[in-house]
Structures are given as structure tokens and as C-alpha cells.
Short mmCIF file of C-alpha atoms in Angstrom, two decimals:
data_model
loop_
_atom_site.label_atom_id
_atom_site.label_comp_id
_atom_site.label_asym_id
_atom_site.label_seq_id
_atom_site.Cartn_x
_atom_site.Cartn_y
_atom_site.Cartn_z
CA UNK A 29 -1.28 13.21 22.76
CA UNK A 30 0.99 16.16 21.94
CA UNK A 31 -1.42 19.06 19.96
CA UNK A 32 1.20 20.93 17.37
CA UNK A 33 0.98 23.67 15.77
CA UNK A 34 2.60 24.37 12.85
CA UNK A 35 4.46 26.68 13.03
CA UNK A 36 5.07 25.44 16.97
CA UNK A 37 6.50 21.82 14.52
CA UNK A 38 8.69 23.73 11.59
CA UNK A 39 9.92 24.96 14.68
CA UNK A 40 10.95 21.62 16.16
CA UNK A 41 10.61 19.34 14.03
CA UNK A 42 13.06 16.59 15.96
CA UNK A 43 10.99 17.07 19.10
CA UNK A 44 8.68 15.42 17.31
CA UNK A 45 9.53 13.40 15.29
CA UNK A 46 11.41 11.97 17.59
CA UNK A 47 8.22 12.18 20.51
CA UNK A 48 6.29 10.04 17.45
CA UNK A 49 9.82 7.80 17.17
CA UNK A 50 8.93 6.30 20.78
CA UNK A 51 5.01 6.13 19.78
CA UNK A 52 3.20 9.20 21.35
CA UNK A 53 0.63 10.88 19.73
CA UNK A 54 1.92 14.09 17.63
CA UNK A 55 -1.28 15.80 16.28
CA UNK A 56 -0.10 18.89 13.66
CA UNK A 57 -2.69 21.50 13.63
CA UNK A 58 -3.21 23.74 9.84
CA UNK A 59 -6.05 26.33 9.02
CA UNK A 60 -6.43 22.91 6.71
CA UNK A 61 -7.11 20.08 8.62
CA UNK A 62 -5.04 18.18 11.62
CA UNK A 63 -2.90 15.52 10.80
CA UNK A 64 -1.33 12.67 13.09
CA UNK A 65 2.43 12.23 12.57
CA UNK A 66 3.28 8.62 12.82
CA UNK A 67 6.80 6.55 11.59
CA UNK A 68 6.75 4.36 8.87
CA UNK A 69 7.82 1.23 9.57
CA UNK A 70 8.19 -0.12 6.47
CA UNK A 71 8.45 0.74 2.79
CA UNK A 72 6.63 -1.30 0.75
CA UNK A 73 9.28 -3.31 -1.88
CA UNK A 74 9.38 -1.65 -5.47
CA UNK A 75 7.12 -3.30 -8.06
CA UNK A 76 8.65 -4.25 -10.93
CA UNK A 77 5.75 -3.68 -13.49
CA UNK A 78 7.09 -4.33 -16.94
CA UNK A 79 8.14 -8.02 -15.57
CA UNK A 80 4.98 -8.70 -13.95
CA UNK A 81 3.01 -7.65 -17.53
CA UNK A 82 5.42 -9.81 -19.00
CA UNK A 83 5.06 -13.12 -17.30
CA UNK A 84 0.93 -12.46 -17.23
CA UNK A 85 2.14 -12.08 -20.99
CA UNK A 86 3.14 -15.61 -21.20
CA UNK A 87 1.29 -17.81 -19.24
CA UNK A 88 -0.82 -17.15 -21.12
CA UNK A 89 0.44 -17.62 -24.28
CA UNK A 90 1.47 -20.73 -22.75
CA UNK A 91 -1.82 -21.06 -21.62
CA UNK A 92 -3.41 -21.20 -24.81
CA UNK A 93 -0.97 -22.88 -26.61
CA UNK A 94 -1.59 -25.58 -23.95
CA UNK A 95 -4.39 -25.66 -23.16
CA UNK A 96 -3.37 -25.95 -19.32
CA UNK A 97 -2.63 -23.43 -16.18
CA UNK A 98 -2.30 -23.94 -12.88
CA UNK A 99 -2.18 -19.70 -13.09
CA UNK A 100 -5.67 -19.91 -14.95
CA UNK A 101 -8.83 -20.44 -13.63
CA UNK A 102 -12.47 -20.69 -15.23
CA UNK A 103 -15.49 -18.76 -14.58
CA UNK A 104 -17.64 -21.65 -14.04
CA UNK A 105 -14.84 -23.26 -11.19
CA UNK A 106 -14.90 -19.23 -10.17
CA UNK A 107 -18.38 -19.46 -9.44
CA UNK A 108 -18.71 -23.12 -8.54
CA UNK A 109 -15.27 -21.76 -5.37
CA UNK A 110 -18.08 -17.94 -5.03
CA UNK A 111 -21.33 -19.94 -4.08
CA UNK A 112 -19.50 -22.25 -1.77
#
């Protein structure tokens, strides 16, 4: 484990980021606390929330019109599943 000050980190960012990328534990210590440097493995894909809401509204409308849907569960069915 490598512990560095903020001053040292600013002066040698490439070195410490490279160490973190290689899997070494690098701790940045400052007056506000200590922070572990770690690479982000994979960014989450951005969600199209508007499209998800629109699809949910279409699904709900279909459910109200037909009374059938595999996407919605009645309260009673949900409670039965939780009891099992």
C-alpha cells in the first residue's frame, strides 16, 4: 500500500494513477480525509429514461385496456410470492 500526500500526488499524478491501474493500493491522504485511488472498470451505459417512461406508459395502457399483462403483478400475487 502506498500512501501519498495531496502535494506529492499533484506532482506525480501519472505515476500514482499508473500504480492504481496496475492494481496497487494507492491512498491519497489530505486534511479532508483519505481516499483510495482505483480505476473505473466499466462505465455504465447511459439510460434513456424518457424512452423507459414512455414504454412503461404504453405497457400500463395496454394492461388497462386488456386486463392482461405479464409485466404487472397483482398485489395478492406479490404477497403470495413473498410468503413462499
